Amino acid sequence: MKKTIILLFLTLFSVQSFAQKFGYIDSEFITSKMPEYKKAQDDMEKYSEKWVQDIQTRYAELEKMRQQYQQEEILLTADMKRERLKALEDKEKEVKELNNKVFGMNGLLFAKKKEIMKPIMDDIYKACSKVARQKQLMFIFDKASDMSMIYTDPRHDYTDYVMESLGISLKEDKTQNNQVTKPKN
């Protein structure tokens, strides 16, 4: 009987020792409290505005070329019409390519955002690693990521610890962050 109890105890203890702890953070909430993130957002706005203005200027030039062609079309020879239409097509292609180069899936804006955000995300990652070691967590999930979280228990929310590790003050009430996440219908 004594051996059975010891064996049962050892079995339960070994299963318990292999249990993995996990937690989650809300990176959107964390970044919203980081001054460097706000600066990065401002920088991205400036880059975006500059590129939008450049592309709008080029579209305006294209529209001006179209209007000029339509006004002079009657006076142009067949060869001149072909040349002007070719110039219009080339200009339109150029503007669309620039638009795609800047705002496309892997465009300049995306690359710039990645470049600007890397140091911020590295800091968050380091803080998460530190918290994971301190709290002996095997996994930390991000509530703000594309991964679906149907339910989150506030007991497993380590956002405050990560913010503390980053040196971000917790002055403001974080009640919205501690609410249970409900399924989206």
Short mmCIF file of N, CA and C in Angstrom, two decimals:
data_model
loop_
_atom_site.label_atom_id
_atom_site.label_comp_id
_atom_site.label_asym_id
_atom_site.label_seq_id
_atom_site.Cartn_x
_atom_site.Cartn_y
_atom_site.Cartn_z
N MET A 1 0.82 -1.19 0.00
CA MET A 1 0.00 0.00 0.00
C MET A 1 0.87 1.26 0.00
N LYS A 2 1.91 1.21 0.81
CA LYS A 2 2.81 2.35 0.91
C LYS A 2 3.50 2.60 -0.43
N LYS A 3 3.89 1.51 -1.12
CA LYS A 3 4.54 1.64 -2.43
C LYS A 3 3.57 2.22 -3.45
N THR A 4 2.32 1.84 -3.37
CA THR A 4 1.31 2.35 -4.30
C THR A 4 1.12 3.85 -4.11
N ILE A 5 1.07 4.28 -2.86
CA ILE A 5 0.91 5.71 -2.58
C ILE A 5 2.13 6.49 -3.07
N ILE A 6 3.31 5.96 -2.83
CA ILE A 6 4.54 6.62 -3.29
C ILE A 6 4.56 6.68 -4.81
N LEU A 7 4.20 5.57 -5.45
CA LEU A 7 4.17 5.52 -6.91
C LEU A 7 3.14 6.52 -7.47
N LEU A 8 1.97 6.57 -6.84
CA LEU A 8 0.93 7.51 -7.25
C LEU A 8 1.42 8.96 -7.07
N PHE A 9 2.05 9.24 -5.95
CA PHE A 9 2.59 10.57 -5.67
C PHE A 9 3.65 10.95 -6.71
N LEU A 10 4.56 10.03 -7.01
CA LEU A 10 5.61 10.30 -8.01
C LEU A 10 5.01 10.53 -9.39
N THR A 11 4.00 9.76 -9.74
CA THR A 11 3.35 9.92 -11.04
C THR A 11 2.69 11.29 -11.14
N LEU A 12 1.94 11.66 -10.12
CA LEU A 12 1.29 12.97 -10.12
C LEU A 12 2.30 14.11 -10.11
N PHE A 13 3.36 13.95 -9.36
CA PHE A 13 4.40 14.97 -9.29
C PHE A 13 5.09 15.13 -10.64
N SER A 14 5.39 14.03 -11.31
CA SER A 14 6.08 14.12 -12.60
C SER A 14 5.17 14.74 -13.66
N VAL A 15 3.87 14.42 -13.64
CA VAL A 15 2.95 15.03 -14.60
C VAL A 15 2.84 16.53 -14.33
N GLN A 16 2.77 16.88 -13.05
CA GLN A 16 2.67 18.29 -12.68
C GLN A 16 3.93 19.05 -13.09
N SER A 17 5.09 18.43 -12.98
CA SER A 17 6.33 19.12 -13.31
C SER A 17 6.47 19.38 -14.80
N PHE A 18 5.75 18.61 -15.62
CA PHE A 18 5.81 18.82 -17.06
C PHE A 18 4.73 19.76 -17.57
N ALA A 19 3.87 20.24 -16.69
CA ALA A 19 2.83 21.18 -17.10
C ALA A 19 3.50 22.47 -17.58
N GLN A 20 2.99 22.99 -18.66
CA GLN A 20 3.58 24.18 -19.24
C GLN A 20 2.74 25.40 -18.86
N LYS A 21 3.43 26.42 -18.40
CA LYS A 21 2.74 27.66 -18.06
C LYS A 21 2.73 28.58 -19.28
N PHE A 22 1.68 29.33 -19.39
CA PHE A 22 1.56 30.26 -20.50
C PHE A 22 0.94 31.55 -20.02
N GLY A 23 1.04 32.56 -20.84
CA GLY A 23 0.43 33.85 -20.54
C GLY A 23 0.22 34.59 -21.84
N TYR A 24 -0.34 35.75 -21.74
CA TYR A 24 -0.53 36.55 -22.94
C TYR A 24 -0.28 38.02 -22.61
N ILE A 25 -0.04 38.78 -23.66
CA ILE A 25 0.13 40.23 -23.53
C ILE A 25 -0.75 40.89 -24.58
N ASP A 26 -0.93 42.18 -24.46
CA ASP A 26 -1.64 42.96 -25.46
C ASP A 26 -0.65 43.98 -26.02
N SER A 27 -0.01 43.61 -27.12
CA SER A 27 1.04 44.48 -27.67
C SER A 27 0.49 45.82 -28.15
N GLU A 28 -0.76 45.85 -28.60
CA GLU A 28 -1.34 47.13 -29.01
C GLU A 28 -1.44 48.09 -27.83
N PHE A 29 -1.85 47.57 -26.69
CA PHE A 29 -1.94 48.41 -25.49
C PHE A 29 -0.54 48.87 -25.08
N ILE A 30 0.42 47.96 -25.12
CA ILE A 30 1.79 48.30 -24.73
C ILE A 30 2.35 49.39 -25.64
N THR A 31 2.24 49.18 -26.95
CA THR A 31 2.80 50.16 -27.88
C THR A 31 2.08 51.51 -27.78
N SER A 32 0.79 51.48 -27.46
CA SER A 32 0.06 52.75 -27.34
C SER A 32 0.58 53.60 -26.18
N LYS A 33 1.28 52.98 -25.25
CA LYS A 33 1.83 53.70 -24.09
C LYS A 33 3.31 54.03 -24.26
N MET A 34 3.90 53.61 -25.38
CA MET A 34 5.33 53.85 -25.61
C MET A 34 5.54 55.15 -26.39
N PRO A 35 6.31 56.10 -25.83
CA PRO A 35 6.58 57.35 -26.56
C PRO A 35 7.29 57.10 -27.89
N GLU A 36 8.18 56.10 -27.93
CA GLU A 36 8.90 55.84 -29.17
C GLU A 36 7.97 55.31 -30.26
N TYR A 37 6.89 54.64 -29.86
CA TYR A 37 5.91 54.16 -30.85
C TYR A 37 5.15 55.36 -31.42
N LYS A 38 4.79 56.29 -30.56
CA LYS A 38 4.08 57.47 -31.02
C LYS A 38 4.95 58.27 -32.00
N LYS A 39 6.25 58.35 -31.72
CA LYS A 39 7.17 59.04 -32.62
C LYS A 39 7.26 58.28 -33.95
N ALA A 40 7.32 56.95 -33.87
CA ALA A 40 7.37 56.13 -35.08
C ALA A 40 6.11 56.33 -35.93
N GLN A 41 4.97 56.42 -35.28
CA GLN A 41 3.71 56.67 -35.99
C GLN A 41 3.76 58.03 -36.69
N ASP A 42 4.28 59.03 -36.00
CA ASP A 42 4.40 60.37 -36.60
C ASP A 42 5.33 60.34 -37.81
N ASP A 43 6.45 59.63 -37.67
CA ASP A 43 7.40 59.50 -38.78
C ASP A 43 6.74 58.81 -39.97
N MET A 44 5.97 57.76 -39.70
CA MET A 44 5.29 57.04 -40.78
C MET A 44 4.27 57.95 -41.47
N GLU A 45 3.58 58.77 -40.70
CA GLU A 45 2.62 59.73 -41.27
C GLU A 45 3.34 60.67 -42.24
N LYS A 46 4.51 61.16 -41.82
CA LYS A 46 5.27 62.09 -42.67
C LYS A 46 5.69 61.42 -43.97
N TYR A 47 6.23 60.19 -43.86
CA TYR A 47 6.65 59.47 -45.06
C TYR A 47 5.45 59.22 -45.97
N SER A 48 4.37 58.78 -45.38
CA SER A 48 3.17 58.47 -46.15
C SER A 48 2.63 59.71 -46.85
N GLU A 49 2.55 60.81 -46.14
CA GLU A 49 2.04 62.06 -46.72
C GLU A 49 2.91 62.51 -47.89
N LYS A 50 4.22 62.38 -47.73
CA LYS A 50 5.16 62.78 -48.78
C LYS A 50 4.92 61.95 -50.04
N TRP A 51 4.79 60.64 -49.86
CA TRP A 51 4.58 59.75 -51.00
C TRP A 51 3.20 59.96 -51.63
N VAL A 52 2.20 60.15 -50.81
CA VAL A 52 0.85 60.40 -51.33
C VAL A 52 0.86 61.68 -52.16
N GLN A 53 1.50 62.70 -51.65
CA GLN A 53 1.56 63.98 -52.36
C GLN A 53 2.28 63.81 -53.71
N ASP A 54 3.38 63.08 -53.71
CA ASP A 54 4.13 62.84 -54.95
C ASP A 54 3.27 62.09 -55.97
N ILE A 55 2.58 61.07 -55.52
CA ILE A 55 1.75 60.28 -56.45
C ILE A 55 0.56 61.10 -56.93
N GLN A 56 -0.04 61.89 -56.06
CA GLN A 56 -1.15 62.75 -56.48
C GLN A 56 -0.70 63.77 -57.52
N THR A 57 0.51 64.30 -57.34
CA THR A 57 1.06 65.24 -58.31
C THR A 57 1.21 64.56 -59.67
N ARG A 58 1.70 63.34 -59.65
CA ARG A 58 1.88 62.61 -60.92
C ARG A 58 0.54 62.28 -61.58
N TYR A 59 -0.46 61.92 -60.77
CA TYR A 59 -1.80 61.68 -61.33
C TYR A 59 -2.37 62.97 -61.91
N ALA A 60 -2.12 64.09 -61.26
CA ALA A 60 -2.59 65.39 -61.78
C ALA A 60 -1.92 65.70 -63.12
N GLU A 61 -0.63 65.40 -63.22
CA GLU A 61 0.09 65.60 -64.49
C GLU A 61 -0.52 64.72 -65.58
N LEU A 62 -0.82 63.48 -65.23
CA LEU A 62 -1.42 62.55 -66.19
C LEU A 62 -2.78 63.07 -66.65
N GLU A 63 -3.58 63.54 -65.73
CA GLU A 63 -4.91 64.07 -66.07
C GLU A 63 -4.77 65.31 -66.97
N LYS A 64 -3.79 66.14 -66.68
CA LYS A 64 -3.55 67.33 -67.51
C LYS A 64 -3.16 66.90 -68.93
N MET A 65 -2.31 65.87 -69.03
CA MET A 65 -1.92 65.36 -70.35
C MET A 65 -3.15 64.84 -71.11
N ARG A 66 -4.05 64.14 -70.41
CA ARG A 66 -5.26 63.61 -71.04
C ARG A 66 -6.14 64.75 -71.57
N GLN A 67 -6.34 65.75 -70.73
CA GLN A 67 -7.18 66.88 -71.13
C GLN A 67 -6.59 67.61 -72.33
N GLN A 68 -5.28 67.77 -72.30
CA GLN A 68 -4.60 68.45 -73.41
C GLN A 68 -4.76 67.63 -74.69
N TYR A 69 -4.63 66.31 -74.57
CA TYR A 69 -4.80 65.43 -75.74
C TYR A 69 -6.22 65.56 -76.29
N GLN A 70 -7.21 65.53 -75.40
CA GLN A 70 -8.61 65.62 -75.84
C GLN A 70 -8.89 66.95 -76.53
N GLN A 71 -8.29 68.01 -76.03
CA GLN A 71 -8.50 69.33 -76.64
C GLN A 71 -7.84 69.43 -78.02
N GLU A 72 -6.69 68.77 -78.19
CA GLU A 72 -5.93 68.90 -79.43
C GLU A 72 -6.14 67.72 -80.38
N GLU A 73 -6.92 66.74 -79.97
CA GLU A 73 -7.08 65.50 -80.75
C GLU A 73 -7.51 65.77 -82.19
N ILE A 74 -8.40 66.68 -82.40
CA ILE A 74 -8.93 66.98 -83.73
C ILE A 74 -7.83 67.52 -84.65
N LEU A 75 -6.88 68.24 -84.07
CA LEU A 75 -5.83 68.88 -84.86
C LEU A 75 -4.64 67.96 -85.14
N LEU A 76 -4.58 66.80 -84.46
CA LEU A 76 -3.41 65.93 -84.56
C LEU A 76 -3.51 64.97 -85.73
N THR A 77 -2.35 64.66 -86.30
CA THR A 77 -2.30 63.64 -87.35
C THR A 77 -2.35 62.27 -86.68
N ALA A 78 -2.51 61.24 -87.46
CA ALA A 78 -2.60 59.87 -86.93
C ALA A 78 -1.32 59.49 -86.18
N ASP A 79 -0.16 59.85 -86.74
CA ASP A 79 1.11 59.56 -86.07
C ASP A 79 1.23 60.31 -84.74
N MET A 80 0.82 61.56 -84.74
CA MET A 80 0.89 62.36 -83.52
C MET A 80 -0.06 61.80 -82.45
N LYS A 81 -1.24 61.33 -82.88
CA LYS A 81 -2.19 60.72 -81.93
C LYS A 81 -1.57 59.48 -81.29
N ARG A 82 -0.95 58.63 -82.13
CA ARG A 82 -0.31 57.41 -81.60
C ARG A 82 0.78 57.76 -80.60
N GLU A 83 1.59 58.77 -80.92
CA GLU A 83 2.67 59.20 -80.02
C GLU A 83 2.10 59.70 -78.69
N ARG A 84 1.08 60.53 -78.77
CA ARG A 84 0.47 61.08 -77.55
C ARG A 84 -0.19 59.98 -76.71
N LEU A 85 -0.90 59.07 -77.38
CA LEU A 85 -1.54 57.96 -76.66
C LEU A 85 -0.49 57.07 -76.00
N LYS A 86 0.60 56.86 -76.72
CA LYS A 86 1.70 56.06 -76.16
C LYS A 86 2.28 56.77 -74.94
N ALA A 87 2.47 58.08 -75.04
CA ALA A 87 2.99 58.86 -73.91
C ALA A 87 2.03 58.80 -72.72
N LEU A 88 0.72 58.87 -73.01
CA LEU A 88 -0.28 58.76 -71.93
C LEU A 88 -0.22 57.38 -71.26
N GLU A 89 -0.14 56.34 -72.08
CA GLU A 89 -0.05 54.98 -71.53
C GLU A 89 1.20 54.81 -70.68
N ASP A 90 2.33 55.32 -71.19
CA ASP A 90 3.59 55.21 -70.45
C ASP A 90 3.51 55.96 -69.12
N LYS A 91 2.93 57.16 -69.16
CA LYS A 91 2.80 57.96 -67.93
C LYS A 91 1.88 57.26 -66.92
N GLU A 92 0.78 56.71 -67.41
CA GLU A 92 -0.15 56.01 -66.53
C GLU A 92 0.52 54.77 -65.92
N LYS A 93 1.26 54.05 -66.74
CA LYS A 93 1.97 52.86 -66.26
C LYS A 93 3.00 53.26 -65.19
N GLU A 94 3.72 54.35 -65.47
CA GLU A 94 4.73 54.85 -64.53
C GLU A 94 4.11 55.20 -63.17
N VAL A 95 2.97 55.89 -63.21
CA VAL A 95 2.31 56.31 -61.97
C VAL A 95 1.79 55.09 -61.21
N LYS A 96 1.20 54.14 -61.91
CA LYS A 96 0.69 52.93 -61.25
C LYS A 96 1.82 52.11 -60.65
N GLU A 97 2.94 52.02 -61.38
CA GLU A 97 4.10 51.29 -60.85
C GLU A 97 4.65 51.96 -59.60
N LEU A 98 4.72 53.28 -59.63
CA LEU A 98 5.20 54.02 -58.45
C LEU A 98 4.25 53.80 -57.27
N ASN A 99 2.96 53.87 -57.53
CA ASN A 99 1.96 53.65 -56.49
C ASN A 99 2.13 52.26 -55.88
N ASN A 100 2.32 51.26 -56.73
CA ASN A 100 2.51 49.89 -56.25
C ASN A 100 3.85 49.75 -55.53
N LYS A 101 4.87 50.41 -56.05
CA LYS A 101 6.20 50.35 -55.42
C LYS A 101 6.17 50.94 -54.01
N VAL A 102 5.39 51.99 -53.83
CA VAL A 102 5.32 52.66 -52.53
C VAL A 102 4.31 51.99 -51.60
N PHE A 103 3.09 51.77 -52.10
CA PHE A 103 2.01 51.30 -51.23
C PHE A 103 1.64 49.84 -51.44
N GLY A 104 2.36 49.14 -52.30
CA GLY A 104 2.08 47.73 -52.56
C GLY A 104 2.40 46.84 -51.37
N MET A 105 2.13 45.55 -51.55
CA MET A 105 2.29 44.57 -50.48
C MET A 105 3.68 44.62 -49.84
N ASN A 106 4.72 44.67 -50.63
CA ASN A 106 6.09 44.77 -50.11
C ASN A 106 6.71 46.10 -50.52
N GLY A 107 5.90 47.14 -50.51
CA GLY A 107 6.33 48.45 -50.96
C GLY A 107 7.23 49.18 -49.98
N LEU A 108 7.62 50.36 -50.40
CA LEU A 108 8.51 51.20 -49.60
C LEU A 108 7.91 51.56 -48.25
N LEU A 109 6.60 51.82 -48.22
CA LEU A 109 5.95 52.17 -46.96
C LEU A 109 6.00 51.00 -45.98
N PHE A 110 5.74 49.80 -46.49
CA PHE A 110 5.80 48.60 -45.65
C PHE A 110 7.22 48.40 -45.13
N ALA A 111 8.21 48.55 -46.01
CA ALA A 111 9.61 48.37 -45.61
C ALA A 111 10.02 49.43 -44.58
N LYS A 112 9.58 50.66 -44.78
CA LYS A 112 9.91 51.74 -43.84
C LYS A 112 9.27 51.48 -42.48
N LYS A 113 8.03 51.02 -42.49
CA LYS A 113 7.35 50.71 -41.23
C LYS A 113 8.08 49.59 -40.50
N LYS A 114 8.49 48.59 -41.24
CA LYS A 114 9.23 47.47 -40.65
C LYS A 114 10.54 47.97 -40.04
N GLU A 115 11.24 48.84 -40.76
CA GLU A 115 12.51 49.40 -40.29
C GLU A 115 12.31 50.23 -39.02
N ILE A 116 11.29 51.06 -39.02
CA ILE A 116 11.03 51.94 -37.87
C ILE A 116 10.54 51.14 -36.67
N MET A 117 9.73 50.12 -36.91
CA MET A 117 9.13 49.35 -35.82
C MET A 117 10.06 48.29 -35.23
N LYS A 118 11.10 47.89 -35.95
CA LYS A 118 11.97 46.81 -35.47
C LYS A 118 12.55 47.07 -34.08
N PRO A 119 13.14 48.24 -33.82
CA PRO A 119 13.68 48.46 -32.47
C PRO A 119 12.60 48.40 -31.38
N ILE A 120 11.42 48.89 -31.68
CA ILE A 120 10.33 48.87 -30.71
C ILE A 120 9.90 47.44 -30.43
N MET A 121 9.73 46.66 -31.49
CA MET A 121 9.32 45.27 -31.32
C MET A 121 10.42 44.45 -30.65
N ASP A 122 11.68 44.78 -30.93
CA ASP A 122 12.79 44.11 -30.25
C ASP A 122 12.75 44.37 -28.75
N ASP A 123 12.46 45.62 -28.37
CA ASP A 123 12.35 45.95 -26.94
C ASP A 123 11.22 45.16 -26.28
N ILE A 124 10.08 45.07 -26.96
CA ILE A 124 8.95 44.31 -26.42
C ILE A 124 9.32 42.84 -26.30
N TYR A 125 10.00 42.31 -27.32
CA TYR A 125 10.42 40.90 -27.28
C TYR A 125 11.36 40.65 -26.10
N LYS A 126 12.33 41.55 -25.90
CA LYS A 126 13.26 41.38 -24.78
C LYS A 126 12.53 41.43 -23.45
N ALA A 127 11.58 42.35 -23.33
CA ALA A 127 10.80 42.46 -22.09
C ALA A 127 9.96 41.20 -21.88
N CYS A 128 9.39 40.67 -22.95
CA CYS A 128 8.60 39.42 -22.85
C CYS A 128 9.50 38.27 -22.43
N SER A 129 10.69 38.20 -22.99
CA SER A 129 11.63 37.13 -22.62
C SER A 129 11.99 37.23 -21.15
N LYS A 130 12.22 38.44 -20.69
CA LYS A 130 12.56 38.65 -19.28
C LYS A 130 11.41 38.22 -18.37
N VAL A 131 10.20 38.64 -18.71
CA VAL A 131 9.02 38.27 -17.92
C VAL A 131 8.80 36.76 -17.97
N ALA A 132 8.99 36.16 -19.13
CA ALA A 132 8.80 34.71 -19.26
C ALA A 132 9.78 33.96 -18.35
N ARG A 133 11.02 34.42 -18.30
CA ARG A 133 12.00 33.77 -17.41
C ARG A 133 11.62 33.99 -15.95
N GLN A 134 11.24 35.22 -15.60
CA GLN A 134 10.90 35.52 -14.21
C GLN A 134 9.66 34.75 -13.74
N LYS A 135 8.67 34.64 -14.60
CA LYS A 135 7.41 34.00 -14.24
C LYS A 135 7.37 32.52 -14.64
N GLN A 136 8.48 32.04 -15.19
CA GLN A 136 8.63 30.65 -15.61
C GLN A 136 7.53 30.24 -16.60
N LEU A 137 7.36 31.06 -17.61
CA LEU A 137 6.37 30.79 -18.65
C LEU A 137 7.02 30.10 -19.83
N MET A 138 6.32 29.16 -20.41
CA MET A 138 6.82 28.50 -21.61
C MET A 138 6.37 29.25 -22.87
N PHE A 139 5.19 29.86 -22.81
CA PHE A 139 4.62 30.55 -23.96
C PHE A 139 4.04 31.89 -23.52
N ILE A 140 4.22 32.89 -24.37
CA ILE A 140 3.51 34.16 -24.21
C ILE A 140 2.86 34.46 -25.55
N PHE A 141 1.55 34.56 -25.54
CA PHE A 141 0.80 34.87 -26.75
C PHE A 141 0.51 36.36 -26.79
N ASP A 142 0.26 36.85 -28.00
CA ASP A 142 -0.08 38.26 -28.16
C ASP A 142 -1.57 38.36 -28.49
N LYS A 143 -2.30 38.96 -27.61
CA LYS A 143 -3.74 39.13 -27.78
C LYS A 143 -4.06 39.98 -29.01
N ALA A 144 -3.17 40.86 -29.40
CA ALA A 144 -3.40 41.77 -30.52
C ALA A 144 -3.04 41.16 -31.87
N SER A 145 -2.47 39.97 -31.89
CA SER A 145 -2.04 39.38 -33.16
C SER A 145 -3.23 38.79 -33.91
N ASP A 146 -2.96 38.25 -35.08
CA ASP A 146 -4.00 37.65 -35.91
C ASP A 146 -4.53 36.35 -35.31
N MET A 147 -3.80 35.81 -34.36
CA MET A 147 -4.22 34.56 -33.74
C MET A 147 -5.51 34.80 -32.95
N SER A 148 -6.48 33.96 -33.14
CA SER A 148 -7.76 34.12 -32.44
C SER A 148 -7.63 33.70 -30.98
N MET A 149 -8.14 34.54 -30.13
CA MET A 149 -8.22 34.21 -28.70
C MET A 149 -9.69 34.33 -28.33
N ILE A 150 -10.35 33.21 -28.24
CA ILE A 150 -11.77 33.20 -27.94
C ILE A 150 -12.02 33.64 -26.50
N TYR A 151 -11.17 33.21 -25.62
CA TYR A 151 -11.32 33.56 -24.20
C TYR A 151 -9.95 33.84 -23.62
N THR A 152 -9.85 34.88 -22.83
CA THR A 152 -8.60 35.17 -22.12
C THR A 152 -8.93 35.45 -20.67
N ASP A 153 -8.27 34.74 -19.80
CA ASP A 153 -8.45 34.92 -18.37
C ASP A 153 -7.45 35.98 -17.91
N PRO A 154 -7.92 37.04 -17.28
CA PRO A 154 -7.03 38.12 -16.85
C PRO A 154 -5.89 37.66 -15.94
N ARG A 155 -6.04 36.51 -15.29
CA ARG A 155 -4.96 36.01 -14.44
C ARG A 155 -3.70 35.70 -15.25
N HIS A 156 -3.88 35.44 -16.54
CA HIS A 156 -2.74 35.07 -17.39
C HIS A 156 -2.25 36.25 -18.23
N ASP A 157 -2.73 37.46 -17.92
CA ASP A 157 -2.33 38.65 -18.66
C ASP A 157 -1.05 39.21 -18.04
N TYR A 158 0.02 39.19 -18.81
CA TYR A 158 1.32 39.65 -18.34
C TYR A 158 1.71 40.99 -18.96
N THR A 159 0.74 41.69 -19.52
CA THR A 159 0.99 42.99 -20.15
C THR A 159 1.63 43.96 -19.17
N ASP A 160 1.10 44.03 -17.95
CA ASP A 160 1.65 44.95 -16.94
C ASP A 160 3.11 44.67 -16.64
N TYR A 161 3.46 43.39 -16.55
CA TYR A 161 4.85 43.02 -16.25
C TYR A 161 5.78 43.43 -17.39
N VAL A 162 5.32 43.24 -18.62
CA VAL A 162 6.13 43.63 -19.78
C VAL A 162 6.29 45.15 -19.81
N MET A 163 5.20 45.87 -19.54
CA MET A 163 5.28 47.34 -19.51
C MET A 163 6.22 47.80 -18.40
N GLU A 164 6.14 47.15 -17.26
CA GLU A 164 7.04 47.48 -16.15
C GLU A 164 8.49 47.23 -16.55
N SER A 165 8.72 46.12 -17.24
CA SER A 165 10.07 45.78 -17.69
C SER A 165 10.58 46.81 -18.70
N LEU A 166 9.67 47.38 -19.49
CA LEU A 166 10.04 48.41 -20.47
C LEU A 166 10.15 49.79 -19.83
N GLY A 167 9.76 49.90 -18.57
CA GLY A 167 9.83 51.18 -17.89
C GLY A 167 8.66 52.09 -18.22
N ILE A 168 7.55 51.50 -18.66
CA ILE A 168 6.37 52.28 -19.00
C ILE A 168 5.47 52.38 -17.78
N SER A 169 5.07 53.59 -17.46
CA SER A 169 4.24 53.83 -16.28
C SER A 169 2.84 53.26 -16.48
N LEU A 170 2.27 52.77 -15.41
CA LEU A 170 0.93 52.20 -15.44
C LEU A 170 -0.06 53.15 -14.78
N LYS A 171 0.10 54.44 -15.02
CA LYS A 171 -0.74 55.46 -14.39
C LYS A 171 -2.22 55.28 -14.72
N GLU A 172 -2.50 55.11 -16.02
CA GLU A 172 -3.89 55.07 -16.46
C GLU A 172 -4.54 53.74 -16.12
N ASP A 173 -5.84 53.80 -15.89
CA ASP A 173 -6.61 52.59 -15.59
C ASP A 173 -6.61 51.70 -16.82
N LYS A 174 -6.36 50.44 -16.60
CA LYS A 174 -6.26 49.49 -17.71
C LYS A 174 -7.46 48.55 -17.73
N THR A 175 -8.61 48.99 -17.29
CA THR A 175 -9.77 48.10 -17.18
C THR A 175 -10.16 47.53 -18.52
N GLN A 176 -10.09 48.30 -19.59
CA GLN A 176 -10.44 47.78 -20.91
C GLN A 176 -9.54 46.62 -21.28
N ASN A 177 -8.30 46.62 -20.83
CA ASN A 177 -7.37 45.56 -21.17
C ASN A 177 -7.61 44.31 -20.34
N ASN A 178 -8.20 44.45 -19.17
CA ASN A 178 -8.42 43.31 -18.29
C ASN A 178 -9.78 42.66 -18.50
N GLN A 179 -10.52 43.10 -19.47
CA GLN A 179 -11.82 42.49 -19.71
C GLN A 179 -11.65 41.17 -20.43
N VAL A 180 -12.59 40.29 -20.20
CA VAL A 180 -12.58 38.99 -20.86
C VAL A 180 -12.89 39.22 -22.33
N THR A 181 -12.11 38.59 -23.19
CA THR A 181 -12.33 38.70 -24.62
C THR A 181 -13.49 37.79 -24.99
N LYS A 182 -14.48 38.35 -25.65
CA LYS A 182 -15.66 37.57 -26.02
C LYS A 182 -15.56 37.21 -27.49
N PRO A 183 -16.20 36.11 -27.88
CA PRO A 183 -16.17 35.70 -29.29
C PRO A 183 -16.79 36.77 -30.18
N LYS A 184 -16.24 36.89 -31.37
CA LYS A 184 -16.78 37.83 -32.35
C LYS A 184 -17.87 37.12 -33.13
N ASN A 185 -19.00 37.78 -33.28
CA ASN A 185 -20.11 37.17 -34.04
C ASN A 185 -20.16 37.73 -35.41
#
